Short mmCIF file of C-alpha atoms in Angstrom, two decimals:
data_model
loop_
_atom_site.label_atom_id
_atom_site.label_comp_id
_atom_site.label_asym_id
_atom_site.label_seq_id
_atom_site.Cartn_x
_atom_site.Cartn_y
_atom_site.Cartn_z
CA MET A 1 17.33 -48.03 50.28
CA THR A 2 17.36 -46.16 47.18
CA VAL A 3 17.12 -42.24 47.13
CA THR A 4 15.18 -41.08 44.16
CA ALA A 5 16.24 -37.49 42.89
CA PRO A 6 13.48 -34.91 43.16
CA GLU A 7 11.26 -34.56 40.15
CA ARG A 8 12.26 -31.66 37.93
CA PRO A 9 9.39 -29.24 37.62
CA SER A 10 7.90 -29.23 33.98
CA LEU A 11 8.04 -25.99 31.85
CA LYS A 12 4.45 -25.43 32.54
CA HIS A 13 5.05 -25.14 36.36
CA ARG A 14 8.22 -23.22 35.96
CA LEU A 15 6.39 -20.49 33.86
CA ALA A 16 3.65 -20.52 36.24
CA GLU A 17 5.89 -19.85 39.07
CA ARG A 18 7.46 -17.00 37.27
CA GLY A 19 4.11 -15.54 36.30
CA VAL A 20 4.70 -16.02 32.55
CA ASP A 21 1.55 -16.58 30.47
CA ARG A 22 2.12 -19.80 28.54
CA THR A 23 0.22 -18.46 25.63
CA LEU A 24 2.87 -16.20 24.79
CA LEU A 25 4.81 -19.35 23.67
CA LEU A 26 2.31 -19.26 20.61
CA LEU A 27 4.08 -16.14 19.40
CA VAL A 28 7.45 -17.98 19.04
CA PRO A 29 6.81 -19.43 15.52
CA GLY A 30 5.70 -15.92 14.35
CA VAL A 31 8.78 -14.16 16.13
CA LEU A 32 11.02 -16.65 14.18
CA PHE A 33 9.19 -16.12 11.04
CA VAL A 34 9.67 -12.27 11.18
CA VAL A 35 13.32 -12.59 12.26
CA LEU A 36 14.29 -15.10 9.52
CA LEU A 37 12.12 -13.59 6.59
CA PHE A 38 12.10 -9.81 7.32
CA ALA A 39 14.58 -8.60 10.01
CA TYR A 40 17.62 -10.51 8.72
CA PRO A 41 17.11 -9.46 5.08
CA VAL A 42 16.57 -6.01 6.13
CA LEU A 43 19.46 -5.59 8.67
CA TYR A 44 21.70 -7.36 5.84
CA GLY A 45 20.55 -4.92 3.10
CA LEU A 46 21.22 -1.94 5.57
CA GLN A 47 24.67 -3.20 6.37
CA LEU A 48 25.39 -3.84 2.69
CA SER A 49 24.39 -0.28 1.86
CA PHE A 50 27.26 1.12 4.06
CA GLN A 51 29.84 -1.08 2.20
CA PRO A 52 30.41 0.86 -1.30
CA ALA A 53 31.64 -1.41 -3.95
CA GLU A 54 34.39 0.94 -4.74
CA GLY A 55 35.49 1.46 -1.06
CA GLY A 56 35.76 4.87 0.76
CA SER A 57 33.41 6.39 3.25
CA PRO A 58 30.52 4.27 4.48
CA PHE A 59 28.07 6.93 3.18
CA ALA A 60 29.49 7.12 -0.24
CA ASN A 61 26.56 5.28 -1.87
CA TYR A 62 24.06 7.74 -0.11
CA SER A 63 26.31 10.69 -1.20
CA THR A 64 26.31 9.44 -4.70
CA PHE A 65 22.57 8.74 -4.71
CA PHE A 66 21.57 12.36 -3.57
CA SER A 67 24.21 13.98 -5.70
CA ASP A 68 23.17 12.27 -8.86
CA PRO A 69 19.99 14.01 -10.11
CA TYR A 70 19.24 10.96 -12.41
CA LEU A 71 19.06 8.82 -9.14
CA ALA A 72 17.61 11.43 -6.64
CA ASP A 73 14.69 12.51 -9.03
CA THR A 74 13.26 8.82 -8.77
CA ILE A 75 12.14 9.81 -5.24
CA TRP A 76 9.77 12.42 -6.74
CA THR A 77 8.84 10.31 -9.61
CA THR A 78 7.76 7.58 -7.43
CA LEU A 79 5.87 9.99 -5.10
CA ARG A 80 4.12 11.52 -8.15
CA LEU A 81 2.72 8.00 -9.03
CA ALA A 82 2.16 6.74 -5.58
CA ILE A 83 0.40 9.46 -3.80
CA PRO A 84 -2.09 10.35 -6.56
CA ALA A 85 -2.90 6.55 -7.00
CA ALA A 86 -3.49 6.06 -3.19
CA LEU A 87 -5.65 9.15 -3.11
CA ILE A 88 -7.65 8.20 -5.89
CA ASN A 89 -8.25 4.65 -4.54
CA VAL A 90 -9.24 5.90 -1.22
CA LEU A 91 -11.60 8.55 -2.41
CA ALA A 92 -13.12 6.32 -5.08
CA SER A 93 -13.79 3.51 -2.50
CA ILE A 94 -15.64 5.60 0.00
CA PRO A 95 -18.94 6.11 -2.08
CA ILE A 96 -18.80 2.61 -3.32
CA ALA A 97 -18.26 1.11 -0.04
CA TYR A 98 -20.99 3.42 1.54
CA ARG A 99 -23.49 2.09 -0.80
CA LEU A 100 -22.49 -1.55 -0.59
CA ARG A 101 -22.40 -1.80 3.12
CA GLY A 102 -26.08 -2.44 3.47
CA ARG A 103 -27.87 -5.80 2.73
CA PHE A 104 -29.60 -6.04 -0.74
CA ARG A 105 -29.83 -8.48 -3.58
CA GLY A 106 -26.73 -8.90 -5.62
CA LYS A 107 -24.30 -7.44 -3.28
CA ARG A 108 -22.10 -10.49 -3.08
CA PHE A 109 -21.86 -10.41 -6.82
CA LEU A 110 -20.90 -6.81 -7.13
CA THR A 111 -18.35 -7.12 -4.32
CA THR A 112 -16.81 -10.09 -6.06
CA ILE A 113 -16.73 -8.06 -9.34
CA LEU A 114 -14.75 -5.22 -7.57
CA VAL A 115 -12.22 -7.28 -6.01
CA VAL A 116 -11.34 -9.48 -9.17
CA PRO A 117 -8.30 -7.31 -10.02
CA ILE A 118 -6.62 -8.67 -7.03
CA THR A 119 -6.58 -11.95 -8.67
CA LEU A 120 -5.01 -10.54 -12.04
CA GLY A 121 -1.79 -9.27 -10.59
CA THR A 122 0.16 -6.34 -11.75
CA VAL A 123 1.91 -7.86 -14.83
CA LEU A 124 -1.54 -9.09 -16.31
CA THR A 125 -3.21 -5.87 -15.75
CA ALA A 126 -0.37 -3.86 -17.23
CA GLU A 127 -0.20 -6.16 -20.41
CA GLY A 128 -4.11 -5.73 -20.74
CA LEU A 129 -3.95 -2.03 -20.55
CA LYS A 130 -1.10 -2.15 -23.08
CA GLN A 131 -3.32 -3.84 -25.63
CA TYR A 132 -6.47 -1.67 -24.51
CA LEU A 133 -4.82 1.73 -24.74
CA SER A 134 -2.56 1.05 -27.71
CA PRO A 135 -3.40 3.11 -30.95
CA VAL A 136 -5.24 0.11 -32.21
CA GLY A 137 -6.89 -0.96 -28.97
CA TRP A 138 -10.63 -0.62 -28.06
CA PHE A 139 -10.24 2.70 -26.28
CA ASN A 140 -8.85 4.50 -29.31
CA ARG A 141 -11.33 2.55 -31.60
CA ILE A 142 -14.13 4.06 -29.56
CA LEU A 143 -12.69 7.50 -29.77
CA MET A 144 -12.03 7.05 -33.51
CA ALA A 145 -15.64 5.90 -34.00
CA LEU A 146 -16.84 9.05 -32.05
CA GLY A 147 -15.04 11.28 -34.51
CA MET A 148 -11.56 11.72 -33.42
CA ASP A 149 -9.30 12.30 -36.13
CA GLU A 150 -6.12 10.33 -34.88
CA PRO A 151 -5.64 7.91 -31.80
CA MET A 152 -4.36 9.20 -28.52
CA ARG A 153 -0.89 7.85 -27.49
CA LEU A 154 -1.58 6.55 -23.91
CA VAL A 155 0.99 3.85 -23.91
CA PRO A 156 3.64 4.03 -22.79
CA SER A 157 3.10 6.92 -20.45
CA TRP A 158 2.75 8.28 -16.96
CA THR A 159 -0.96 8.00 -17.06
CA ALA A 160 -1.03 4.40 -18.23
CA VAL A 161 1.18 3.50 -15.00
CA LEU A 162 -1.33 5.53 -12.95
CA PHE A 163 -4.29 3.54 -14.33
CA SER A 164 -2.48 0.37 -13.66
CA LEU A 165 -1.88 1.31 -10.09
CA ILE A 166 -5.56 2.31 -9.52
CA ILE A 167 -6.79 -0.93 -10.91
CA THR A 168 -4.60 -2.98 -8.78
CA GLY A 169 -4.80 -1.00 -5.79
CA PHE A 170 -8.55 -0.27 -5.73
CA PRO A 171 -9.71 -3.67 -4.22
CA PHE A 172 -7.53 -3.31 -1.09
CA ALA A 173 -8.83 0.12 -0.47
CA PHE A 174 -12.42 -1.00 -1.15
CA LEU A 175 -12.16 -3.89 1.06
CA LEU A 176 -10.67 -1.94 3.90
CA THR A 177 -13.18 1.05 3.72
CA LEU A 178 -16.00 -1.47 3.60
CA SER A 179 -14.81 -3.03 6.70
CA TYR A 180 -14.40 0.16 8.67
CA LEU A 181 -17.80 1.27 7.37
CA SER A 182 -19.31 -2.01 8.56
CA GLY A 183 -17.98 -1.32 11.99
CA ILE A 184 -19.84 1.80 12.51
CA ASP A 185 -22.96 1.57 14.47
CA PRO A 186 -25.94 2.16 12.15
CA THR A 187 -28.13 3.27 15.13
CA LEU A 188 -26.08 6.60 15.05
CA GLU A 189 -27.36 7.64 11.70
CA GLN A 190 -30.77 6.14 12.42
CA ALA A 191 -30.83 8.65 15.46
CA ALA A 192 -29.68 11.71 13.35
CA ALA A 193 -32.29 10.75 10.61
CA THR A 194 -35.24 10.86 13.40
CA LEU A 195 -33.94 14.52 14.23
CA GLY A 196 -34.25 15.34 10.45
CA ALA A 197 -30.68 15.18 9.02
CA ASP A 198 -30.62 14.01 5.52
CA TRP A 199 -28.11 11.53 4.20
CA ARG A 200 -25.58 14.21 3.31
CA ARG A 201 -25.45 15.67 6.70
CA ARG A 202 -25.47 12.17 8.26
CA PHE A 203 -22.43 11.26 6.25
CA ARG A 204 -20.54 14.47 6.81
CA TYR A 205 -21.11 14.71 10.59
CA ILE A 206 -21.43 11.16 11.74
CA THR A 207 -19.95 8.78 9.10
CA LEU A 208 -17.04 10.53 7.77
CA PRO A 209 -15.52 11.64 11.28
CA LEU A 210 -15.78 8.02 12.39
CA LEU A 211 -14.38 6.60 9.19
CA ALA A 212 -11.48 9.07 8.82
CA PRO A 213 -9.01 7.11 11.15
CA GLY A 214 -9.56 3.92 9.11
CA LEU A 215 -9.10 5.87 5.71
CA ALA A 216 -5.74 7.04 7.10
CA ILE A 217 -4.81 3.42 7.38
CA THR A 218 -6.04 2.58 4.13
CA PHE A 219 -4.10 5.36 2.48
CA CYS A 220 -1.00 4.04 4.10
CA LEU A 221 -1.50 0.52 2.83
CA THR A 222 -2.48 1.64 -0.68
CA PHE A 223 0.54 4.03 -0.72
CA VAL A 224 3.02 1.12 0.15
CA LEU A 225 1.39 -0.78 -2.61
CA ALA A 226 1.93 1.84 -5.17
CA PHE A 227 5.09 3.16 -3.92
CA SER A 228 6.69 -0.21 -4.66
CA VAL A 229 5.56 -0.21 -8.39
CA PHE A 230 7.80 -2.19 -10.73
CA PRO A 231 6.07 -4.16 -13.59
CA SER A 232 3.67 -1.53 -14.71
CA ALA A 233 6.46 1.02 -14.76
CA TYR A 234 8.33 -1.13 -17.27
CA LEU A 235 5.59 -2.47 -19.28
CA VAL A 236 3.20 0.32 -19.87
CA GLY A 237 5.51 3.18 -18.65
CA LEU A 238 8.90 4.83 -19.57
CA PRO A 239 11.43 3.22 -17.48
CA GLN A 240 14.20 5.51 -18.56
CA GLY A 241 11.98 8.56 -18.45
CA GLU A 242 9.05 10.01 -16.58
CA THR A 243 8.27 6.56 -14.84
CA ARG A 244 11.79 5.73 -13.74
CA VAL A 245 10.79 4.94 -10.25
CA MET A 246 12.97 3.98 -7.27
CA SER A 247 12.55 0.16 -7.61
CA ILE A 248 13.65 0.40 -11.17
CA ALA A 249 16.72 2.15 -10.05
CA ALA A 250 17.42 -0.35 -7.47
CA TYR A 251 17.05 -3.31 -9.88
CA GLU A 252 19.32 -1.65 -12.50
CA ALA A 253 22.00 -0.92 -9.96
CA ALA A 254 22.04 -4.30 -8.39
CA PHE A 255 21.25 -6.65 -11.39
CA ARG A 256 22.27 -4.78 -14.61
CA ASP A 257 25.32 -2.96 -12.93
CA GLY A 258 26.14 -5.72 -10.53
CA ASP A 259 26.47 -3.07 -7.67
CA TYR A 260 24.53 -4.69 -4.84
CA PRO A 261 25.42 -2.13 -2.35
CA MET A 262 24.02 0.77 -4.39
CA GLY A 263 20.93 -1.42 -5.06
CA SER A 264 20.52 -1.81 -1.19
CA THR A 265 21.18 1.88 -0.67
CA ILE A 266 18.21 2.68 -2.93
CA ALA A 267 16.18 0.19 -1.22
CA VAL A 268 16.81 1.66 2.19
CA ILE A 269 16.00 5.09 0.94
CA MET A 270 12.85 3.84 -0.35
CA ALA A 271 11.79 2.50 2.98
CA VAL A 272 12.72 5.68 4.55
CA VAL A 273 10.72 7.73 2.28
CA MET A 274 7.75 5.43 2.80
CA LEU A 275 8.08 5.37 6.59
CA VAL A 276 8.31 9.33 6.47
CA VAL A 277 4.89 9.46 4.38
CA ILE A 278 3.35 6.83 6.72
CA ALA A 279 4.52 8.83 9.82
CA LEU A 280 3.03 12.04 8.55
CA VAL A 281 -0.44 10.24 7.83
CA LEU A 282 -0.44 8.46 11.28
CA ALA A 283 0.39 11.83 12.99
CA TRP A 284 -2.62 13.51 11.15
CA ARG A 285 -4.72 10.41 12.23
CA SER A 286 -3.88 10.70 15.81
CA ARG A 287 -4.29 14.53 15.80
CA LEU A 288 -7.80 13.78 14.30
CA TYR A 289 -8.63 11.28 16.84
CA ARG A 290 -7.64 13.25 19.83
CA GLY A 291 -9.89 16.15 18.29
CA ALA A 292 -12.64 13.84 17.98
CA THR A 293 -12.43 12.47 21.62
CA GLY A 294 -11.84 15.92 23.00
CA GLY A 295 -8.06 15.37 23.73
CA LYS A 296 -8.66 12.05 25.71
CA GLY A 297 -6.58 8.98 25.16
#
């Protein structure tokens, strides 16, 4: 007589006995992806920033960065580009998305035109601006035809980099704002209209308060895109002057000077600055939400 060993319960039954939802297994590929392509590089770069190339204190690179005005000023230079670009993109997207949220003929075509810059990329956009805003470009040709004595010098400049960030960042702000506006129940405005409120009052007291939390998220995403500016700061800006942003300083430290720990240090400081700005915006968003809901939630 042979004795068979008890059948080992399957993974499905073991998870069920422990009260674990099997659908959580679907998270495994995503978790591995994040760990391998995000968490590990970030932790490695953070560790490298505490290993100065010349030895000494683990915080030597950070001390060098903040004690050197040429390096420390890159924080304010980057913020001076990223914050205005993000604000302009968000503010410009509101009226356009507000108008395009309804159904009308040609909406798909107009939306496609507005998001085309996504397909161009920052390099092609910067090169286009370089030609368009040059002393012999179309912009100066038009000004000269209108009576201007001499062409304006717009490239290279801080203004040209700002234009590039606006062109490449606006489609993201527009699509996000349009999605948030589309999620607002139109019957709220219709009810206000029946009570005699014009479109200005409906937008100010109904649409804008409901849209504001979404605008905060939109600002954060467009700010991150603008803060990491690199190609346009080189191509249409002054990389050793008023557009020497943090990404340029990190690139030069790592690949020009061969100081990878200092490059990692600048990258870590970039991340911290972005997180601080995002935290401030999200704190304002949370406060705005609590005010709108009477302090609940």
